Tab-separated table of C-alpha atoms in Angstrom:
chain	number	residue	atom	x	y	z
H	1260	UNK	CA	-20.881	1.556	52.304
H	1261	UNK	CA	-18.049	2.136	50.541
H	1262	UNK	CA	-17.134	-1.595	50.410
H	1263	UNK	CA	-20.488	-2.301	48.632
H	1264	UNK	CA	-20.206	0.234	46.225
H	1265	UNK	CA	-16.917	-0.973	45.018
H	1266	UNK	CA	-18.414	-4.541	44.916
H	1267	UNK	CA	-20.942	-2.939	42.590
H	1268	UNK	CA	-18.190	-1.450	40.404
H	1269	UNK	CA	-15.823	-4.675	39.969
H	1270	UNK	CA	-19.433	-6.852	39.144
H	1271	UNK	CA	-20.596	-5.006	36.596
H	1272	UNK	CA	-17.579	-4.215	35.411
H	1273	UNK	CA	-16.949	-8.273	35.173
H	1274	UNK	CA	-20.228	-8.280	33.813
H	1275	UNK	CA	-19.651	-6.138	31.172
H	1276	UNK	CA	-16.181	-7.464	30.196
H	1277	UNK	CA	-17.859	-11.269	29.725
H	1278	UNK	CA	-17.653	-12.042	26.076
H	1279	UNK	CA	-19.620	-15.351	25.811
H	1280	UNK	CA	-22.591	-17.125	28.024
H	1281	UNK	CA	-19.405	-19.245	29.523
H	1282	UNK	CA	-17.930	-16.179	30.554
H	1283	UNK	CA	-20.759	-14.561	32.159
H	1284	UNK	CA	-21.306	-18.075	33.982
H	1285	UNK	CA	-18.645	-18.047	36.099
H	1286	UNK	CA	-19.155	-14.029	36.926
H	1287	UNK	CA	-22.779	-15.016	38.149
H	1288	UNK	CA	-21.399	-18.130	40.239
H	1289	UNK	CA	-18.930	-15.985	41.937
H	1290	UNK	CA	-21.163	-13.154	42.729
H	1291	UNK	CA	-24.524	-15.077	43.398
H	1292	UNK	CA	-23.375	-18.471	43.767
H	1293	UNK	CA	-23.914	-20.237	47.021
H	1294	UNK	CA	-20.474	-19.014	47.780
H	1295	UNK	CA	-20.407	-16.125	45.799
H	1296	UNK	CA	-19.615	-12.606	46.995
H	1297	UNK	CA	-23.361	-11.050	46.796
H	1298	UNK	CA	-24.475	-14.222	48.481
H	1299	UNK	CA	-22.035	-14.144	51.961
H	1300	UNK	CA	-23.102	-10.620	52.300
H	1301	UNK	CA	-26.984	-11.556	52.222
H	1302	UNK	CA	-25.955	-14.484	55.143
H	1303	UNK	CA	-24.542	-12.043	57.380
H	1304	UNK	CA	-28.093	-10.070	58.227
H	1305	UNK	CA	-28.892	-12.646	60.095
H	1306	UNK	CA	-25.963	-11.529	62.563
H	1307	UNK	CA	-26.578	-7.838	62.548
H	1308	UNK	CA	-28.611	-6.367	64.522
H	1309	UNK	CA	-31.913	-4.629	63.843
H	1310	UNK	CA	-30.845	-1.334	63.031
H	1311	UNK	CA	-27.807	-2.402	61.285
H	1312	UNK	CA	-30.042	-4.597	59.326
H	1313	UNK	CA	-32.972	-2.131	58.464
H	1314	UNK	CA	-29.588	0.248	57.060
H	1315	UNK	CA	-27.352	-2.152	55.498
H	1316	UNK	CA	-30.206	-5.177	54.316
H	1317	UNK	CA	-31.664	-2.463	51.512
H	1318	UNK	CA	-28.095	-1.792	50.407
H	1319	UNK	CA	-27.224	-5.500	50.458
H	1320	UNK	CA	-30.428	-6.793	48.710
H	1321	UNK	CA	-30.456	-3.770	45.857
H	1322	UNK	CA	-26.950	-4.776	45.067
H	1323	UNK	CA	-27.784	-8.374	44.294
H	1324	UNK	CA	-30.950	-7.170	42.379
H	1325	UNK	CA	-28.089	-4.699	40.102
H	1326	UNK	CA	-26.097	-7.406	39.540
H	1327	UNK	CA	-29.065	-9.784	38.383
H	1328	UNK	CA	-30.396	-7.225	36.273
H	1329	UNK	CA	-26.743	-6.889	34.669
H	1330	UNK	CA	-26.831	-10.469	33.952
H	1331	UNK	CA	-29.646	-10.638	32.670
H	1332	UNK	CA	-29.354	-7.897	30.673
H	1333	UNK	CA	-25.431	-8.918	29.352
H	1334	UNK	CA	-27.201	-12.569	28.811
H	1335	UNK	CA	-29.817	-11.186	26.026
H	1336	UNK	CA	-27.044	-8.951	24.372
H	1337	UNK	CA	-25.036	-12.137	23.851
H	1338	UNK	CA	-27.601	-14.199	23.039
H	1339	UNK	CA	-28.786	-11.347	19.939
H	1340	UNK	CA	-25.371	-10.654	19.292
H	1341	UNK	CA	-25.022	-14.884	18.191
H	1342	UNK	CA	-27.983	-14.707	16.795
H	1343	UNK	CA	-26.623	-12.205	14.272
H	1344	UNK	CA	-23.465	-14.077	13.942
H	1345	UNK	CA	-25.519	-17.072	12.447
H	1346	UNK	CA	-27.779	-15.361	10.665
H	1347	UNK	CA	-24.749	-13.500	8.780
H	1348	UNK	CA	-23.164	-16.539	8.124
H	1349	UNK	CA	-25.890	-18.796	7.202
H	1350	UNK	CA	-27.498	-15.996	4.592
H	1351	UNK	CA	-29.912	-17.343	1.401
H	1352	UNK	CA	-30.548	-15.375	-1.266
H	1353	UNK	CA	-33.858	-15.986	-1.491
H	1354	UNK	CA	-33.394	-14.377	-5.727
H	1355	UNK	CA	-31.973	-17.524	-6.469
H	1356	UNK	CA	-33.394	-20.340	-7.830
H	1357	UNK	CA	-34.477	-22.918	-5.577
H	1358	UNK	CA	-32.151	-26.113	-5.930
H	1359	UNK	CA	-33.902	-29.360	-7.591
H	1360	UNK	CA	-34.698	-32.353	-5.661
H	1361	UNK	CA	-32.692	-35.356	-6.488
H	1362	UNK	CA	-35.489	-37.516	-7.509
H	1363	UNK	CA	-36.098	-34.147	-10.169
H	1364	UNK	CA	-32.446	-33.721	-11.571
H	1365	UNK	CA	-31.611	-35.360	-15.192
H	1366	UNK	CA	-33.219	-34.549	-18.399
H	1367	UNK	CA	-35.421	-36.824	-20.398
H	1368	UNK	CA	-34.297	-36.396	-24.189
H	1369	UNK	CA	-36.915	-35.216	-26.337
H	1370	UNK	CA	-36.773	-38.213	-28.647
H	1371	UNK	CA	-37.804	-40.704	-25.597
H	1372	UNK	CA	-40.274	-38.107	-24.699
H	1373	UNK	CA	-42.342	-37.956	-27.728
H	1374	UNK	CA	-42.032	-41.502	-28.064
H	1375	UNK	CA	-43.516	-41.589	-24.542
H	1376	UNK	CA	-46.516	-39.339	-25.564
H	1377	UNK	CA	-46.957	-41.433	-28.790
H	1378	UNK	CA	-47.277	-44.538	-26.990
H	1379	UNK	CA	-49.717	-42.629	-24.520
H	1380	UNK	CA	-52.254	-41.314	-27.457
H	1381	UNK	CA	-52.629	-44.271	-29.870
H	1382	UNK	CA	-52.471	-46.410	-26.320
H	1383	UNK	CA	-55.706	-44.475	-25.663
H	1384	UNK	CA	-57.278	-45.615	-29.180
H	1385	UNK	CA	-56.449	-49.460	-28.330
H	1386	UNK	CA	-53.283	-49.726	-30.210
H	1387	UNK	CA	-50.100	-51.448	-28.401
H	1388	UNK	CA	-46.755	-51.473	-29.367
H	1389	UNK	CA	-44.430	-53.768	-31.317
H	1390	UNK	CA	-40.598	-53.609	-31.872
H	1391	UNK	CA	-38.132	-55.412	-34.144
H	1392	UNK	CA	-34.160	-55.444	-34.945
H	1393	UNK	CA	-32.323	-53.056	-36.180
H	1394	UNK	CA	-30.579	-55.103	-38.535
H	1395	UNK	CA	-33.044	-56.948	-40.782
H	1396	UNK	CA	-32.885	-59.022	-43.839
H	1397	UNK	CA	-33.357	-58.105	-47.391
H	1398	UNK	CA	-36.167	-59.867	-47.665
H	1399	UNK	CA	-38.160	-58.278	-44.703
H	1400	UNK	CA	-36.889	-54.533	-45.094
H	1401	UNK	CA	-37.539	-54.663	-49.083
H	1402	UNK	CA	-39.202	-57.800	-50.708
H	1403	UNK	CA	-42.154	-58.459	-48.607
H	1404	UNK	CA	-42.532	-54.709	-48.246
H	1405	UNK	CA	-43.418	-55.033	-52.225
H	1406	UNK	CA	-40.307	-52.971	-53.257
H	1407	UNK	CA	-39.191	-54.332	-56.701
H	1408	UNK	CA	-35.838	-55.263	-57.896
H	1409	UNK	CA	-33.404	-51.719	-59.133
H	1410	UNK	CA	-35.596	-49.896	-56.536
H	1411	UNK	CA	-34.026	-46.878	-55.286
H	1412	UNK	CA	-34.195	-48.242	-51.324
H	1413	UNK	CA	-31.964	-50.864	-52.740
H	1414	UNK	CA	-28.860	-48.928	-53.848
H	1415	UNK	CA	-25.705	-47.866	-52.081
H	1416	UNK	CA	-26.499	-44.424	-51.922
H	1417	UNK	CA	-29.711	-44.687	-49.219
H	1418	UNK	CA	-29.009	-47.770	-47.550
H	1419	UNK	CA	-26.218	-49.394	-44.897
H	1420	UNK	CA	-25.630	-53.190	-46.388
H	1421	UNK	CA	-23.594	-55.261	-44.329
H	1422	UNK	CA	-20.735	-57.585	-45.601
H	1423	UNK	CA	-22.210	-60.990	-46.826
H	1424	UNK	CA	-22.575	-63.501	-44.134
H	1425	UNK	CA	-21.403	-67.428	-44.767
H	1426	UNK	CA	-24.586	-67.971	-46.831
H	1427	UNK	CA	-24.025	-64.697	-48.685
H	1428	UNK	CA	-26.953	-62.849	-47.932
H	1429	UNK	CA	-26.607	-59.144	-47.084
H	1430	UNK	CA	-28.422	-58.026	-43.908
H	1431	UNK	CA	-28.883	-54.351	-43.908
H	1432	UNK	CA	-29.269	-51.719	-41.115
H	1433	UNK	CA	-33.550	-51.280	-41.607
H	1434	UNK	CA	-34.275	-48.008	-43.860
H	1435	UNK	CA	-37.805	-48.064	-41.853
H	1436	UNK	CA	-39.680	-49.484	-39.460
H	1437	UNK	CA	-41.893	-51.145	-41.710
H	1438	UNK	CA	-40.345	-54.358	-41.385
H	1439	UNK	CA	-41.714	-54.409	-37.957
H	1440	UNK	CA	-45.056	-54.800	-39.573
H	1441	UNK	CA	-43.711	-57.555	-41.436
H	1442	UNK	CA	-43.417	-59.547	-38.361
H	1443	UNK	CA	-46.590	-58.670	-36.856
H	1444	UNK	CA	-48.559	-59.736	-39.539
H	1445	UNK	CA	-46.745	-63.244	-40.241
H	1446	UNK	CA	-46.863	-63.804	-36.150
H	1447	UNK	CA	-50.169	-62.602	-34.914
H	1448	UNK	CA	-53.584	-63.231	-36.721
H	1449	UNK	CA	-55.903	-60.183	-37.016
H	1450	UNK	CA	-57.101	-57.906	-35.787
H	1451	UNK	CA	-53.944	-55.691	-35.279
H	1452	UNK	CA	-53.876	-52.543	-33.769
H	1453	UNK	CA	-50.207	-51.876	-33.167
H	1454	UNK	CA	-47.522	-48.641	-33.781
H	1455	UNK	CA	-43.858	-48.929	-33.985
H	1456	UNK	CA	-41.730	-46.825	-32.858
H	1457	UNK	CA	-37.803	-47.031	-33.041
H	1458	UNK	CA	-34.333	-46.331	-34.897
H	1459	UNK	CA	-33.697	-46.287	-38.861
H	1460	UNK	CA	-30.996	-45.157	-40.839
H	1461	UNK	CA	-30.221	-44.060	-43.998
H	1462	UNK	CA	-27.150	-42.576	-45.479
H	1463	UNK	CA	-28.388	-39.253	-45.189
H	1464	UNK	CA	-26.851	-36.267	-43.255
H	1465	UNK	CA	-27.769	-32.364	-43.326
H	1466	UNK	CA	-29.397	-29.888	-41.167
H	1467	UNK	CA	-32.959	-32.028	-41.246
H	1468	UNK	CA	-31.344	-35.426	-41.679
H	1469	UNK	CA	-28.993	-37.737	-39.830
H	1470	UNK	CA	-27.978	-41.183	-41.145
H	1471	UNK	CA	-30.051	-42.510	-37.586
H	1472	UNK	CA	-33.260	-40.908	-36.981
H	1473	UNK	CA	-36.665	-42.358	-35.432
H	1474	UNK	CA	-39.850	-43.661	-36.849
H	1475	UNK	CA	-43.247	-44.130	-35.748
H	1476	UNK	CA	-45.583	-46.124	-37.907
H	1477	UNK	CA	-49.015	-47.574	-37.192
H	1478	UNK	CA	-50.926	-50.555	-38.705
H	1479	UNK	CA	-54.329	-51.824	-38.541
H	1480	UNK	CA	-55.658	-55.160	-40.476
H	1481	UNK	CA	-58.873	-55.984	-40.016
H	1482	UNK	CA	-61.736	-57.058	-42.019
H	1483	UNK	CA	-63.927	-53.817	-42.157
H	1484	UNK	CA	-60.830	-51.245	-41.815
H	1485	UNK	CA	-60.924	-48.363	-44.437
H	1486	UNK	CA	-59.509	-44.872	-45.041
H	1487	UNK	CA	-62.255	-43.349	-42.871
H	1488	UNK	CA	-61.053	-44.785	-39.920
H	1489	UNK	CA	-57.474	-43.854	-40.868
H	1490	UNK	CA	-58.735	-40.114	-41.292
H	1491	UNK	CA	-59.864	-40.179	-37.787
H	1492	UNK	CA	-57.200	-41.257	-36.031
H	1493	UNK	CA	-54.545	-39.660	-37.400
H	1494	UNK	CA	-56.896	-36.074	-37.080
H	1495	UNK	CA	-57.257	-37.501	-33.352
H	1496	UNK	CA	-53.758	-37.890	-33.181
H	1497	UNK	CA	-52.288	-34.495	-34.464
H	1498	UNK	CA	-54.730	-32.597	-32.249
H	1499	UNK	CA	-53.531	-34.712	-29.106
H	1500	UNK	CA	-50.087	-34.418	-29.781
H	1501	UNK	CA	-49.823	-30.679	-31.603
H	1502	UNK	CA	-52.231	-29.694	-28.082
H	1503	UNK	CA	-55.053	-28.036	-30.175
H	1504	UNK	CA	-58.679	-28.036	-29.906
H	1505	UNK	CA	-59.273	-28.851	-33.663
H	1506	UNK	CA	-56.748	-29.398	-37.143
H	1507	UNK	CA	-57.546	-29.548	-40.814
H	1508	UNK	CA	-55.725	-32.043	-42.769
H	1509	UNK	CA	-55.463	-32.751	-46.564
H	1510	UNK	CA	-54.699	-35.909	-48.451
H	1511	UNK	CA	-52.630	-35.298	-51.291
H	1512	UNK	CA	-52.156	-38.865	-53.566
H	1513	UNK	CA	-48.587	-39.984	-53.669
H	1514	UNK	CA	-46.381	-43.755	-54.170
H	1515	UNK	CA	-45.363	-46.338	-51.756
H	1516	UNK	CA	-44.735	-49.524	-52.791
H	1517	UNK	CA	-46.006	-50.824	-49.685
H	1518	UNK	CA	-50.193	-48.972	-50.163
H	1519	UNK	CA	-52.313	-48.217	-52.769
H	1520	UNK	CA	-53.582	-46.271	-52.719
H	1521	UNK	CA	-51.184	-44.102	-50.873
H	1522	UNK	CA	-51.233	-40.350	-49.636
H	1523	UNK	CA	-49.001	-37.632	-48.375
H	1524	UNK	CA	-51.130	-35.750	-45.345
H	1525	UNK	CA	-50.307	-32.646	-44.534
H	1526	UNK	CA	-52.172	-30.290	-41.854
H	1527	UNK	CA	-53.244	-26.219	-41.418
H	1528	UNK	CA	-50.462	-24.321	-39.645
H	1529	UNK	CA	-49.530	-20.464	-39.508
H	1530	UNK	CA	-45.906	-19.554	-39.788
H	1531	UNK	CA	-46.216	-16.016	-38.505
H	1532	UNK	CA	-43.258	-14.300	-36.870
H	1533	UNK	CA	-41.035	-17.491	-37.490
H	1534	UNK	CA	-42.775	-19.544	-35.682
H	1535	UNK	CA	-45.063	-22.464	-36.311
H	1536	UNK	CA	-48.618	-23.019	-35.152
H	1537	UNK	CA	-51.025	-25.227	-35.429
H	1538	UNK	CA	-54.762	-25.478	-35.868
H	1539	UNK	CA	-54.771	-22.315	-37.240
H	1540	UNK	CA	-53.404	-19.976	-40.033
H	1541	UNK	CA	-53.817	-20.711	-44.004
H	1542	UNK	CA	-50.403	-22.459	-44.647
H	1543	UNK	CA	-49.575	-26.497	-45.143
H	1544	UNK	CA	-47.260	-28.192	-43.583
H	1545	UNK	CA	-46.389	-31.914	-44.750
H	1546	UNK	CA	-45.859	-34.234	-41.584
H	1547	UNK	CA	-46.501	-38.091	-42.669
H	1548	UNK	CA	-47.415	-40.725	-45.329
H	1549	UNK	CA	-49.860	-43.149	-44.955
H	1550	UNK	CA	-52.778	-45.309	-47.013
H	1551	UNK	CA	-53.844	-49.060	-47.680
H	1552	UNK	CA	-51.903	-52.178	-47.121
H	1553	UNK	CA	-50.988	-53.294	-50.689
H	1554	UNK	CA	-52.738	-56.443	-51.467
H	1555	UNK	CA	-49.302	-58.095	-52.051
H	1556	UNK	CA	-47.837	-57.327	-49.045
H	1557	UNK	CA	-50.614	-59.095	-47.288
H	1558	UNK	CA	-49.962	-62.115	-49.478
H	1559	UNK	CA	-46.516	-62.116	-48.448
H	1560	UNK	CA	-47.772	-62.080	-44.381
H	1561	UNK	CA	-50.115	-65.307	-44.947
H	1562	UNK	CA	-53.493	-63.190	-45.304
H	1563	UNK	CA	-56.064	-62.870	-47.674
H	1564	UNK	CA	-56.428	-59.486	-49.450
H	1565	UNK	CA	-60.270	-60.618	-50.405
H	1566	UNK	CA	-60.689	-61.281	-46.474
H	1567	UNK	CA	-58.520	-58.866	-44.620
H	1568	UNK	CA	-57.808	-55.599	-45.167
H	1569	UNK	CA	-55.763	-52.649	-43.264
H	1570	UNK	CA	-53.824	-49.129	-43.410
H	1571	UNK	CA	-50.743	-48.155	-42.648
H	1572	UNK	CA	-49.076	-44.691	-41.955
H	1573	UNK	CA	-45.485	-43.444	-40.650
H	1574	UNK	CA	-43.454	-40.014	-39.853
H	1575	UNK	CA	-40.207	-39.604	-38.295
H	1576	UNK	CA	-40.328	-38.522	-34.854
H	1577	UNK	CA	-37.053	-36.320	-34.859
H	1578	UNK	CA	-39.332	-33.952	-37.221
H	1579	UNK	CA	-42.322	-33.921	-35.205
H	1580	UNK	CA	-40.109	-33.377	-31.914
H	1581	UNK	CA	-39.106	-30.356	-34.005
H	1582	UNK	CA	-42.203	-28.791	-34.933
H	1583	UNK	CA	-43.177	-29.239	-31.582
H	1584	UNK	CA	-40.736	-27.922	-29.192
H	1585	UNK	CA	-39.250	-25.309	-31.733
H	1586	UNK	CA	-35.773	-27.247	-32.670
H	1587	UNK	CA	-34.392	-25.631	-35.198
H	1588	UNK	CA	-31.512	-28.313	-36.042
H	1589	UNK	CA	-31.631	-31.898	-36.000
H	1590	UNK	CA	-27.798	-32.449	-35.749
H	1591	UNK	CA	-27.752	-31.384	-31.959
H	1592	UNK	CA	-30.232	-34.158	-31.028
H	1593	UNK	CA	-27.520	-36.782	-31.031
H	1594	UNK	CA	-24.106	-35.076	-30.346
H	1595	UNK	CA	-24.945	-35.329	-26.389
H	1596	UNK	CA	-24.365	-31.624	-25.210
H	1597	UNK	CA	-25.517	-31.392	-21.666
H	1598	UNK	CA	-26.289	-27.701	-21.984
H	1599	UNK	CA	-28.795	-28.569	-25.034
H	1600	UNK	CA	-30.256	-30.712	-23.221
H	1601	UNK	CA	-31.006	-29.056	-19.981
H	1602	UNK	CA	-32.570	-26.216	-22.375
H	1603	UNK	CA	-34.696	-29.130	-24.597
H	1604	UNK	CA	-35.037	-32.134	-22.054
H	1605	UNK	CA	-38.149	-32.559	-19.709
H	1606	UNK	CA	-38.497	-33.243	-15.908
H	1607	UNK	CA	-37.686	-37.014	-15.228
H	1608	UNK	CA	-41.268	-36.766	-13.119
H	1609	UNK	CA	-43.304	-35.242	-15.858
H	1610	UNK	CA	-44.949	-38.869	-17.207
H	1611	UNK	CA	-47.298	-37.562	-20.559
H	1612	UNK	CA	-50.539	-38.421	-19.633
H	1613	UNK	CA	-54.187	-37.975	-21.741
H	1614	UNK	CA	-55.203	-36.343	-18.233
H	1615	UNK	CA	-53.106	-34.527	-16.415
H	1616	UNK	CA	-51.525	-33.438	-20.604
H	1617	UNK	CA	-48.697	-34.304	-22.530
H	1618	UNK	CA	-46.450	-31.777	-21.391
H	1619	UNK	CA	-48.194	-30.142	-18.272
């Protein structure tokens, strides 16, 4: 009796001590192993005798049931105790933000953005798109465009002129994308539905103007196009892009060389609080020019002002980008500061769309 009770002891005391699964292993081989110590005790009631078995088999078989239990217990501690461990060390805050995808990291720059929704309005209305150089000729950025001789365009103080090439003509760095239209209209017979979209520059630089910024104009020559259909689709076009159920827009008459007649547009906006809305309020807000083809710029293209007709418009898409999305200043648009434009850029995914919305 004695003997088994200080079996008992030493097990669960071995028990007890085991610090890991490994360790409490080997304590349950050597007690209940085939050889262990609970185990040889258990074989030897088969040599007692009946009365030494009815006393001594209840002992015997309680013991191994202790020892089990102790195990078994021991085993769940360790097994919540590593449980805890991991937990402790693997911790999330679950307050912070959840970490973007790869396929989602990366900003799309506002300028290729609104470009993007551009192409995805007028592409709507049946327009496509048409691109030229950035360094034209004289000829194509001024003459055709109708802009006489001692024209302001012309001079030093608005326009990049390159050094004189072997034939001495002076290319120049395009002051609009006009020229574009240019080269549509001497290439391609009518009709022409197309915008253009890309990089000017003028010698230009304050808070609203850089000596590069980005144009969009549109052009349509046709034989029945007139300045209704230009009234509906740019009033189609500022209430897809501004995101507003309906805009009112004025014509006020102004000069290109390149229309006539020609207009300024500007459309209803509230400037309440600082901040600029559309499609509502009582305030004007300038945002493009725009009117008919000049009859001598569609001589210079090949076509016949007494068969063909068209209208034109254009506006800089830095200043749209602007109203839009609330910049403030359009010097930080090109001086590549990550931290602007993580704060200004949109979601490589996020595609504008007419359905699923520009900037959903």
């Amino acid at each position: 009796m004695t003997d088994l009770n200080q079996l008992e002891r030493d097990l669960l005391t071995q028990v007890e001590a085991a610090g890991d699964e490994a360790a409490l292993e080997t304590v349950r081989v050597s007690a209940l192993g085939k050889k262990g110590s609970v185990s040889e005790l258990l074989k030897t009631l088969g040599t007692m005798t009946p009365e030494e078995r009815k006393e001594r088999g209840p002992l015997i078989n309680g013991l191994r049931d202790k020892v089990q239990g102790a195990i078994t217990t021991k085993k769940d501690t360790l097994a919540e105790a590593a449980l805890e461990a991991r937990l402790s060390a693997e911790r999330i805050d679950v307050t912070l933000p959840v970490p973007e995808a790869p396929e989602s990291r990366g900003r799309i720059h506002p300028i290729s953005q609104v470009i993007e929704e551009l192409t995805a309005i007028f592409a709507d209305m049946g327009f496509s798109v048409a691109e030229g150089p950035d360094i034209e000729t004289d000829y194509l950025n001024f003459t055709a465009l109708n802009f006489p001789e001692g024209h302001p365009a012309r001079e030093m103080h608005d326009t990049f002129f390159l050094a004189p090439d072997e034939k001495g003509e002076r290319k120049v760095l395009r002051t609009h994308t006009s020229p574009v239209q240019i080269r549509t209209m001497m290439s391609k017979a009518p009709p022409i539905r197309v915008i253009i979209p890309g990089r000017t520059y003028r010698h230009d630089s304050d808070q609203t103007h850089t000596p590069m910024f980005h144009q969009v104009e549109g052009l349509v020559i046709d034989k029945q196009a007139n300045i209704a259909h230009l009234k509906w689709i740019l009033e189609e076009f500022c209430k897809a892009f501004f995101e507003v159920e309906q805009v009112k827009m004025r014509f006020r008459p102004s000069f290109f060389p390149f229309t006539e007649p020609s207009a300024e547009v500007d459309i209803q906006c509230s400037r309440k609080g600082g901040e600029i809305r559309f499609g509502e309020g009582t305030d004007w807000l300038e945002i493009l020019g725009c009117g008919m083809v000049h009859p001598n710029v569609l001589r210079n293209c090949g076509l016949d002002p007494d068969e063909y007709q068209g209208f034109a418009w254009g506006m800089g898409i830095d200043r749209i980008a602007m109203l839009k999305y609330g910049m403030p200043d359009l010097r930080p648009f090109f001086e590549a500061d990550v931290r602007w434009l993580n704060h200004y850029g949109f979601r490589p995914l996020d595609i504008p769309s007419l359905v699923s919305g520009l900037t959903s």
